[in-house]
Short mmCIF file of N, CA and C in Angstrom, two decimals:
data_model
loop_
_atom_site.label_atom_id
_atom_site.label_comp_id
_atom_site.label_asym_id
_atom_site.label_seq_id
_atom_site.Cartn_x
_atom_site.Cartn_y
_atom_site.Cartn_z
N UNK A 1 14.73 -12.38 -4.27
CA UNK A 1 13.87 -11.62 -3.37
C UNK A 1 14.74 -11.01 -2.28
N UNK A 2 14.43 -9.80 -1.94
CA UNK A 2 15.16 -9.11 -0.89
C UNK A 2 14.18 -8.70 0.21
N UNK A 3 14.53 -9.04 1.44
CA UNK A 3 13.73 -8.61 2.59
C UNK A 3 14.26 -7.24 3.00
N UNK A 4 13.40 -6.25 3.05
CA UNK A 4 13.83 -4.90 3.40
C UNK A 4 14.12 -4.79 4.89
N UNK A 5 14.89 -3.79 5.24
CA UNK A 5 15.14 -3.50 6.65
C UNK A 5 13.82 -3.21 7.35
N UNK A 6 12.93 -2.53 6.65
CA UNK A 6 11.61 -2.20 7.23
C UNK A 6 10.87 -3.48 7.64
N UNK A 7 10.84 -4.49 6.76
CA UNK A 7 10.17 -5.75 7.09
C UNK A 7 10.88 -6.47 8.23
N UNK A 8 12.20 -6.51 8.17
CA UNK A 8 12.97 -7.17 9.23
C UNK A 8 12.69 -6.51 10.57
N UNK A 9 12.76 -5.20 10.64
CA UNK A 9 12.51 -4.48 11.88
C UNK A 9 11.07 -4.67 12.35
N UNK A 10 10.13 -4.68 11.41
CA UNK A 10 8.72 -4.85 11.77
C UNK A 10 8.49 -6.22 12.40
N UNK A 11 9.07 -7.25 11.82
CA UNK A 11 8.91 -8.60 12.37
C UNK A 11 9.56 -8.67 13.75
N UNK A 12 10.73 -8.11 13.90
CA UNK A 12 11.42 -8.15 15.19
C UNK A 12 10.67 -7.36 16.26
N UNK A 13 10.14 -6.21 15.90
CA UNK A 13 9.34 -5.42 16.85
C UNK A 13 8.07 -6.17 17.22
N UNK A 14 7.43 -6.79 16.23
CA UNK A 14 6.21 -7.55 16.49
C UNK A 14 6.49 -8.75 17.39
N UNK A 15 7.65 -9.36 17.25
CA UNK A 15 8.01 -10.47 18.14
C UNK A 15 8.15 -10.00 19.58
N UNK A 16 8.71 -8.81 19.77
CA UNK A 16 8.80 -8.25 21.13
C UNK A 16 7.40 -8.04 21.70
N UNK A 17 6.49 -7.54 20.87
CA UNK A 17 5.12 -7.34 21.33
C UNK A 17 4.42 -8.68 21.58
N UNK A 18 4.76 -9.68 20.77
CA UNK A 18 4.15 -11.00 20.92
C UNK A 18 4.55 -11.67 22.23
N UNK A 19 5.82 -11.53 22.59
CA UNK A 19 6.29 -12.17 23.82
C UNK A 19 5.65 -11.51 25.05
N UNK A 20 5.26 -10.25 24.92
CA UNK A 20 4.64 -9.53 26.03
C UNK A 20 3.11 -9.60 26.01
N UNK A 21 2.55 -10.09 24.93
CA UNK A 21 1.09 -10.10 24.76
C UNK A 21 0.40 -10.73 25.95
N UNK A 22 -0.66 -10.11 26.48
CA UNK A 22 -1.42 -8.96 26.00
C UNK A 22 -0.97 -7.62 26.58
N UNK A 23 0.15 -7.63 27.26
CA UNK A 23 0.67 -6.39 27.85
C UNK A 23 1.18 -5.44 26.77
N UNK A 24 1.37 -4.18 27.15
CA UNK A 24 1.90 -3.18 26.24
C UNK A 24 3.38 -2.93 26.58
N UNK A 25 4.13 -2.53 25.57
CA UNK A 25 5.54 -2.20 25.76
C UNK A 25 5.80 -0.77 25.32
N UNK A 26 6.77 -0.14 25.94
CA UNK A 26 7.17 1.19 25.50
C UNK A 26 8.06 1.06 24.26
N UNK A 27 8.13 2.11 23.51
CA UNK A 27 9.00 2.12 22.34
C UNK A 27 10.45 1.90 22.76
N UNK A 28 10.83 2.47 23.91
CA UNK A 28 12.21 2.30 24.39
C UNK A 28 12.54 0.83 24.63
N UNK A 29 11.62 0.10 25.20
CA UNK A 29 11.86 -1.32 25.46
C UNK A 29 11.99 -2.09 24.15
N UNK A 30 11.12 -1.81 23.20
CA UNK A 30 11.15 -2.52 21.92
C UNK A 30 12.47 -2.29 21.21
N UNK A 31 12.88 -1.03 21.09
CA UNK A 31 14.09 -0.74 20.34
C UNK A 31 15.35 -1.19 21.07
N UNK A 32 15.35 -1.12 22.40
CA UNK A 32 16.55 -1.55 23.12
C UNK A 32 16.72 -3.06 23.09
N UNK A 33 15.64 -3.81 23.19
CA UNK A 33 15.73 -5.27 23.18
C UNK A 33 16.27 -5.79 21.85
N UNK A 34 15.95 -5.12 20.76
CA UNK A 34 16.36 -5.57 19.43
C UNK A 34 17.44 -4.69 18.81
N UNK A 35 17.88 -3.66 19.53
CA UNK A 35 18.89 -2.73 19.02
C UNK A 35 18.48 -2.16 17.66
N UNK A 36 17.30 -1.54 17.66
CA UNK A 36 16.72 -0.99 16.43
C UNK A 36 16.72 0.54 16.49
N UNK A 37 16.73 1.21 15.34
CA UNK A 37 16.68 2.67 15.31
C UNK A 37 15.27 3.17 15.70
N UNK A 38 15.23 4.00 16.72
CA UNK A 38 13.95 4.44 17.30
C UNK A 38 13.01 5.10 16.28
N UNK A 39 13.49 6.09 15.56
CA UNK A 39 12.61 6.82 14.62
C UNK A 39 12.03 5.89 13.56
N UNK A 40 12.86 5.00 13.06
CA UNK A 40 12.43 4.04 12.04
C UNK A 40 11.34 3.13 12.61
N UNK A 41 11.55 2.65 13.83
CA UNK A 41 10.58 1.75 14.46
C UNK A 41 9.29 2.49 14.81
N UNK A 42 9.38 3.74 15.19
CA UNK A 42 8.16 4.53 15.43
C UNK A 42 7.30 4.58 14.17
N UNK A 43 7.92 4.82 13.03
CA UNK A 43 7.18 4.86 11.76
C UNK A 43 6.60 3.49 11.43
N UNK A 44 7.36 2.45 11.67
CA UNK A 44 6.89 1.09 11.40
C UNK A 44 5.70 0.74 12.30
N UNK A 45 5.79 1.05 13.57
CA UNK A 45 4.69 0.77 14.49
C UNK A 45 3.45 1.56 14.12
N UNK A 46 3.64 2.76 13.60
CA UNK A 46 2.51 3.55 13.13
C UNK A 46 1.82 2.85 11.94
N UNK A 47 2.62 2.31 11.03
CA UNK A 47 2.05 1.57 9.90
C UNK A 47 1.32 0.31 10.38
N UNK A 48 1.90 -0.39 11.33
CA UNK A 48 1.26 -1.58 11.87
C UNK A 48 -0.03 -1.23 12.60
N UNK A 49 -0.06 -0.06 13.22
CA UNK A 49 -1.29 0.39 13.89
C UNK A 49 -2.38 0.68 12.87
N UNK A 50 -2.02 1.38 11.78
CA UNK A 50 -3.00 1.67 10.73
C UNK A 50 -3.53 0.39 10.07
N UNK A 51 -2.73 -0.65 10.07
CA UNK A 51 -3.15 -1.93 9.49
C UNK A 51 -3.95 -2.79 10.46
N UNK A 52 -4.08 -2.34 11.69
CA UNK A 52 -4.85 -3.09 12.67
C UNK A 52 -4.09 -4.22 13.35
N UNK A 53 -2.77 -4.22 13.22
CA UNK A 53 -1.96 -5.26 13.87
C UNK A 53 -1.52 -4.82 15.26
N UNK A 54 -1.28 -3.53 15.42
CA UNK A 54 -0.80 -2.96 16.68
C UNK A 54 -1.82 -1.96 17.19
N UNK A 55 -1.94 -1.90 18.51
CA UNK A 55 -2.75 -0.88 19.17
C UNK A 55 -1.83 -0.06 20.07
N UNK A 56 -2.25 1.16 20.33
CA UNK A 56 -1.47 2.03 21.21
C UNK A 56 -2.35 2.55 22.32
N UNK A 57 -1.70 2.90 23.41
CA UNK A 57 -2.41 3.50 24.54
C UNK A 57 -1.50 4.56 25.14
N UNK A 58 -2.05 5.72 25.38
CA UNK A 58 -1.29 6.81 25.98
C UNK A 58 -1.31 6.69 27.49
N UNK A 59 -0.42 7.42 28.12
CA UNK A 59 -0.41 7.48 29.58
C UNK A 59 0.66 6.61 30.21
N UNK A 60 0.67 6.63 31.55
CA UNK A 60 1.73 5.92 32.27
C UNK A 60 1.65 4.41 32.07
N UNK A 61 0.48 3.88 31.80
CA UNK A 61 0.33 2.45 31.54
C UNK A 61 0.27 2.18 30.04
N UNK A 62 0.65 3.17 29.28
CA UNK A 62 0.52 3.08 27.83
C UNK A 62 1.65 2.35 27.15
N UNK A 63 1.59 2.39 25.85
CA UNK A 63 2.61 1.75 25.05
C UNK A 63 2.00 1.10 23.83
N UNK A 64 2.75 0.18 23.27
CA UNK A 64 2.32 -0.54 22.07
C UNK A 64 2.01 -1.97 22.43
N UNK A 65 0.99 -2.52 21.79
CA UNK A 65 0.63 -3.91 22.00
C UNK A 65 0.03 -4.49 20.73
N UNK A 66 -0.06 -5.79 20.68
CA UNK A 66 -0.70 -6.43 19.53
C UNK A 66 -2.21 -6.29 19.65
N UNK A 67 -2.87 -6.07 18.54
CA UNK A 67 -4.31 -5.90 18.51
C UNK A 67 -5.03 -7.24 18.67
N UNK A 68 -4.34 -8.33 18.36
CA UNK A 68 -4.92 -9.67 18.52
C UNK A 68 -3.80 -10.65 18.89
N UNK A 69 -4.18 -11.84 19.17
CA UNK A 69 -3.24 -12.85 19.63
C UNK A 69 -2.12 -13.11 18.61
N UNK A 70 -0.91 -13.40 19.10
CA UNK A 70 0.19 -13.75 18.21
C UNK A 70 -0.09 -14.99 17.36
N UNK A 71 -1.06 -15.80 17.78
CA UNK A 71 -1.46 -16.99 17.01
C UNK A 71 -2.23 -16.61 15.76
N UNK A 72 -2.74 -15.37 15.72
CA UNK A 72 -3.60 -14.94 14.63
C UNK A 72 -2.90 -14.01 13.63
N UNK A 73 -1.67 -13.64 13.90
CA UNK A 73 -0.96 -12.68 13.04
C UNK A 73 0.15 -13.41 12.31
N UNK A 74 0.08 -13.40 10.98
CA UNK A 74 1.13 -14.06 10.19
C UNK A 74 2.23 -13.08 9.84
N UNK A 75 3.36 -13.63 9.49
CA UNK A 75 4.49 -12.80 9.07
C UNK A 75 4.13 -12.08 7.78
N UNK A 76 3.36 -12.72 6.93
CA UNK A 76 2.88 -12.07 5.70
C UNK A 76 2.05 -10.83 6.02
N UNK A 77 1.20 -10.90 7.04
CA UNK A 77 0.41 -9.73 7.46
C UNK A 77 1.32 -8.55 7.79
N UNK A 78 2.38 -8.85 8.51
CA UNK A 78 3.30 -7.80 8.95
C UNK A 78 4.04 -7.20 7.76
N UNK A 79 4.58 -8.04 6.91
CA UNK A 79 5.35 -7.55 5.76
C UNK A 79 4.47 -6.72 4.83
N UNK A 80 3.26 -7.18 4.55
CA UNK A 80 2.36 -6.41 3.69
C UNK A 80 2.02 -5.05 4.31
N UNK A 81 1.93 -5.01 5.64
CA UNK A 81 1.58 -3.76 6.32
C UNK A 81 2.65 -2.69 6.16
N UNK A 82 3.91 -3.11 6.10
CA UNK A 82 4.98 -2.12 6.03
C UNK A 82 5.59 -1.96 4.64
N UNK A 83 5.49 -3.01 3.81
CA UNK A 83 6.13 -2.95 2.48
C UNK A 83 5.17 -3.18 1.32
N UNK A 84 3.91 -3.41 1.59
CA UNK A 84 2.96 -3.64 0.51
C UNK A 84 2.96 -5.09 0.03
N UNK A 85 2.46 -5.32 -1.17
CA UNK A 85 2.34 -6.70 -1.67
C UNK A 85 3.67 -7.44 -1.64
N UNK A 86 3.58 -8.77 -1.49
CA UNK A 86 4.78 -9.59 -1.40
C UNK A 86 5.60 -9.58 -2.67
N UNK A 87 4.96 -9.46 -3.81
CA UNK A 87 5.70 -9.49 -5.08
C UNK A 87 5.15 -8.45 -6.03
N UNK A 88 6.02 -7.57 -6.47
CA UNK A 88 5.69 -6.58 -7.50
C UNK A 88 6.86 -6.48 -8.46
N UNK A 89 6.54 -6.24 -9.69
CA UNK A 89 7.56 -6.04 -10.70
C UNK A 89 7.33 -4.65 -11.28
N UNK A 90 8.24 -3.75 -11.02
CA UNK A 90 8.11 -2.35 -11.46
C UNK A 90 6.78 -1.75 -11.01
N UNK A 91 6.36 -2.09 -9.78
CA UNK A 91 5.14 -1.54 -9.22
C UNK A 91 3.86 -2.22 -9.69
N UNK A 92 3.97 -3.32 -10.44
CA UNK A 92 2.81 -4.04 -10.96
C UNK A 92 2.81 -5.44 -10.35
N UNK A 93 1.64 -5.91 -9.97
CA UNK A 93 1.54 -7.26 -9.42
C UNK A 93 1.73 -8.28 -10.54
N UNK A 94 2.34 -9.41 -10.22
CA UNK A 94 2.71 -10.38 -11.26
C UNK A 94 1.56 -10.86 -12.12
N UNK A 95 0.38 -11.03 -11.55
CA UNK A 95 -0.75 -11.53 -12.33
C UNK A 95 -1.30 -10.49 -13.31
N UNK A 96 -0.84 -9.25 -13.19
CA UNK A 96 -1.29 -8.19 -14.09
C UNK A 96 -0.34 -7.97 -15.27
N UNK A 97 0.77 -8.70 -15.28
CA UNK A 97 1.77 -8.54 -16.34
C UNK A 97 1.39 -9.33 -17.58
N UNK A 98 1.86 -8.83 -18.70
CA UNK A 98 1.69 -9.55 -19.96
C UNK A 98 2.87 -9.18 -20.85
N UNK A 99 3.63 -10.20 -21.25
CA UNK A 99 4.77 -9.99 -22.13
C UNK A 99 4.54 -10.76 -23.42
N UNK A 100 5.27 -10.36 -24.44
CA UNK A 100 5.15 -11.04 -25.73
C UNK A 100 6.48 -11.69 -26.10
N UNK A 101 6.42 -12.54 -27.08
CA UNK A 101 7.63 -13.17 -27.59
C UNK A 101 8.24 -14.13 -26.59
N UNK A 102 9.57 -14.14 -26.56
CA UNK A 102 10.28 -15.11 -25.72
C UNK A 102 10.00 -14.92 -24.23
N UNK A 103 9.51 -13.76 -23.83
CA UNK A 103 9.25 -13.48 -22.41
C UNK A 103 7.80 -13.75 -22.01
N UNK A 104 7.01 -14.33 -22.89
CA UNK A 104 5.58 -14.49 -22.60
C UNK A 104 5.28 -15.30 -21.35
N UNK A 105 6.19 -16.20 -20.94
CA UNK A 105 5.94 -17.04 -19.77
C UNK A 105 6.54 -16.49 -18.48
N UNK A 106 7.22 -15.37 -18.55
CA UNK A 106 7.83 -14.78 -17.36
C UNK A 106 6.79 -14.45 -16.28
N UNK A 107 5.62 -13.88 -16.61
CA UNK A 107 4.64 -13.61 -15.55
C UNK A 107 4.24 -14.87 -14.77
N UNK A 108 4.16 -16.01 -15.43
CA UNK A 108 3.82 -17.25 -14.73
C UNK A 108 4.90 -17.60 -13.70
N UNK A 109 6.15 -17.33 -14.03
CA UNK A 109 7.25 -17.56 -13.09
C UNK A 109 7.10 -16.66 -11.88
N UNK A 110 6.81 -15.36 -12.11
CA UNK A 110 6.66 -14.43 -10.99
C UNK A 110 5.45 -14.79 -10.13
N UNK A 111 4.37 -15.25 -10.74
CA UNK A 111 3.20 -15.67 -9.96
C UNK A 111 3.56 -16.88 -9.11
N UNK A 112 4.31 -17.83 -9.66
CA UNK A 112 4.74 -19.00 -8.89
C UNK A 112 5.63 -18.60 -7.72
N UNK A 113 6.52 -17.63 -7.96
CA UNK A 113 7.38 -17.14 -6.89
C UNK A 113 6.54 -16.52 -5.77
N UNK A 114 5.58 -15.69 -6.15
CA UNK A 114 4.69 -15.09 -5.15
C UNK A 114 3.96 -16.17 -4.36
N UNK A 115 3.50 -17.19 -5.05
CA UNK A 115 2.80 -18.29 -4.39
C UNK A 115 3.70 -19.00 -3.39
N UNK A 116 4.96 -19.19 -3.74
CA UNK A 116 5.88 -19.85 -2.81
C UNK A 116 6.14 -18.98 -1.58
N UNK A 117 6.20 -17.67 -1.76
CA UNK A 117 6.37 -16.77 -0.61
C UNK A 117 5.15 -16.84 0.30
N UNK A 118 3.97 -16.86 -0.32
CA UNK A 118 2.74 -16.97 0.47
C UNK A 118 2.71 -18.28 1.26
N UNK A 119 3.22 -19.35 0.65
CA UNK A 119 3.20 -20.66 1.30
C UNK A 119 4.03 -20.68 2.58
N UNK A 120 4.93 -19.74 2.73
CA UNK A 120 5.71 -19.62 3.96
C UNK A 120 5.17 -18.48 4.82
N UNK A 121 5.13 -17.29 4.26
CA UNK A 121 4.83 -16.09 5.06
C UNK A 121 3.39 -16.02 5.54
N UNK A 122 2.47 -16.66 4.82
CA UNK A 122 1.07 -16.60 5.23
C UNK A 122 0.64 -17.77 6.11
N UNK A 123 1.58 -18.66 6.43
CA UNK A 123 1.23 -19.77 7.33
C UNK A 123 2.00 -19.69 8.65
N UNK A 124 3.10 -18.96 8.68
CA UNK A 124 3.88 -18.82 9.91
C UNK A 124 3.34 -17.64 10.71
N UNK A 125 2.94 -17.91 11.94
CA UNK A 125 2.43 -16.86 12.82
C UNK A 125 3.53 -16.36 13.75
N UNK A 126 3.26 -15.25 14.38
CA UNK A 126 4.21 -14.74 15.38
C UNK A 126 4.44 -15.77 16.48
N UNK A 127 3.38 -16.43 16.91
CA UNK A 127 3.51 -17.43 17.97
C UNK A 127 4.44 -18.57 17.53
N UNK A 128 4.28 -19.04 16.30
CA UNK A 128 5.14 -20.11 15.80
C UNK A 128 6.59 -19.65 15.69
N UNK A 129 6.78 -18.42 15.22
CA UNK A 129 8.13 -17.89 15.08
C UNK A 129 8.80 -17.73 16.43
N UNK A 130 8.05 -17.30 17.43
CA UNK A 130 8.59 -17.17 18.79
C UNK A 130 9.16 -18.50 19.28
N UNK A 131 8.43 -19.57 19.06
CA UNK A 131 8.85 -20.88 19.55
C UNK A 131 9.67 -21.69 18.57
N UNK A 132 9.82 -21.17 17.34
CA UNK A 132 10.54 -21.93 16.32
C UNK A 132 9.79 -23.19 15.91
N UNK A 133 8.50 -23.20 16.13
CA UNK A 133 7.67 -24.38 15.80
C UNK A 133 6.89 -24.09 14.52
N UNK A 134 7.57 -24.26 13.42
CA UNK A 134 6.98 -23.96 12.11
C UNK A 134 6.12 -25.12 11.61
N UNK A 135 5.16 -24.82 10.75
CA UNK A 135 4.41 -25.90 10.12
C UNK A 135 5.37 -26.83 9.36
N UNK A 136 4.98 -28.08 9.20
CA UNK A 136 5.84 -29.08 8.56
C UNK A 136 6.32 -28.64 7.19
N UNK A 137 5.44 -28.01 6.42
CA UNK A 137 5.83 -27.59 5.07
C UNK A 137 6.97 -26.56 5.10
N UNK A 138 6.97 -25.71 6.08
CA UNK A 138 8.02 -24.69 6.21
C UNK A 138 9.28 -25.33 6.78
N UNK A 139 9.13 -26.22 7.74
CA UNK A 139 10.29 -26.92 8.29
C UNK A 139 11.04 -27.68 7.21
N UNK A 140 10.30 -28.34 6.33
CA UNK A 140 10.95 -29.09 5.24
C UNK A 140 11.79 -28.17 4.36
N UNK A 141 11.28 -26.99 4.08
CA UNK A 141 12.04 -26.05 3.26
C UNK A 141 13.33 -25.63 3.96
N UNK A 142 13.25 -25.34 5.23
CA UNK A 142 14.43 -24.93 5.98
C UNK A 142 15.41 -26.05 6.24
N UNK A 143 14.92 -27.30 6.20
CA UNK A 143 15.78 -28.47 6.44
C UNK A 143 16.40 -29.02 5.18
N UNK A 144 16.06 -28.47 4.02
CA UNK A 144 16.62 -28.97 2.77
C UNK A 144 18.15 -28.86 2.81
N UNK A 145 18.82 -29.80 2.17
CA UNK A 145 20.29 -29.87 2.21
C UNK A 145 20.98 -28.55 1.86
N UNK A 146 20.43 -27.85 0.89
CA UNK A 146 21.10 -26.62 0.43
C UNK A 146 20.45 -25.34 0.96
N UNK A 147 19.49 -25.47 1.87
CA UNK A 147 18.74 -24.30 2.33
C UNK A 147 19.61 -23.21 2.94
N UNK A 148 20.63 -23.58 3.66
CA UNK A 148 21.45 -22.60 4.38
C UNK A 148 22.70 -22.23 3.62
N UNK A 149 22.87 -22.76 2.43
CA UNK A 149 24.07 -22.46 1.63
C UNK A 149 23.87 -21.18 0.82
N UNK A 150 24.85 -20.30 0.81
CA UNK A 150 24.73 -19.09 -0.02
C UNK A 150 24.92 -19.45 -1.49
N UNK A 151 24.26 -18.71 -2.34
CA UNK A 151 24.42 -18.90 -3.79
C UNK A 151 24.57 -17.57 -4.46
#
C-alpha cells in the first residue's frame, strides 16, 4: 500500500486545523506550518470542503476550519475525501473482483487488506493523532517488534 502525497498533505493540513479548532486558519498559516505546496493544499482543502470535513469563511476573519470536532473526524474520512476508497485494484473495489483458476482467492486477500486498513484508519481520529493517544488495537500494531523495520 502506498500513501499518496495528497493523503499525507490532507492529514497534515487537517491536523493544523484540528489544533486550532474551532478557530479558522489562513491558507498561508497552514502551508507554512507544515511546509506544504500552497496550490496543492488549496485543491486538497477544496476537496475536504466538498466532503463536509472543512468549512471556509471569507473576509478578514475568514479562513479554513474543521466542520466538526477533531474527535469526530477519522483519518479514513480524510483519505477517502482526497483519494477515494481505501483499496482499489485497477479502479475496482476488492469485493467486486472475481478471478478464476489459481487466482480465485486473491480477492479475499484484497478484502482482508482493506479490512486491516479500516481497522486503523477508521478508528484513529484527528484528536487522537494530535496527542499520539491511539486506541489499544492501533498501539499494538505500532509496537510490534518489526513494525518500524523496512522490508
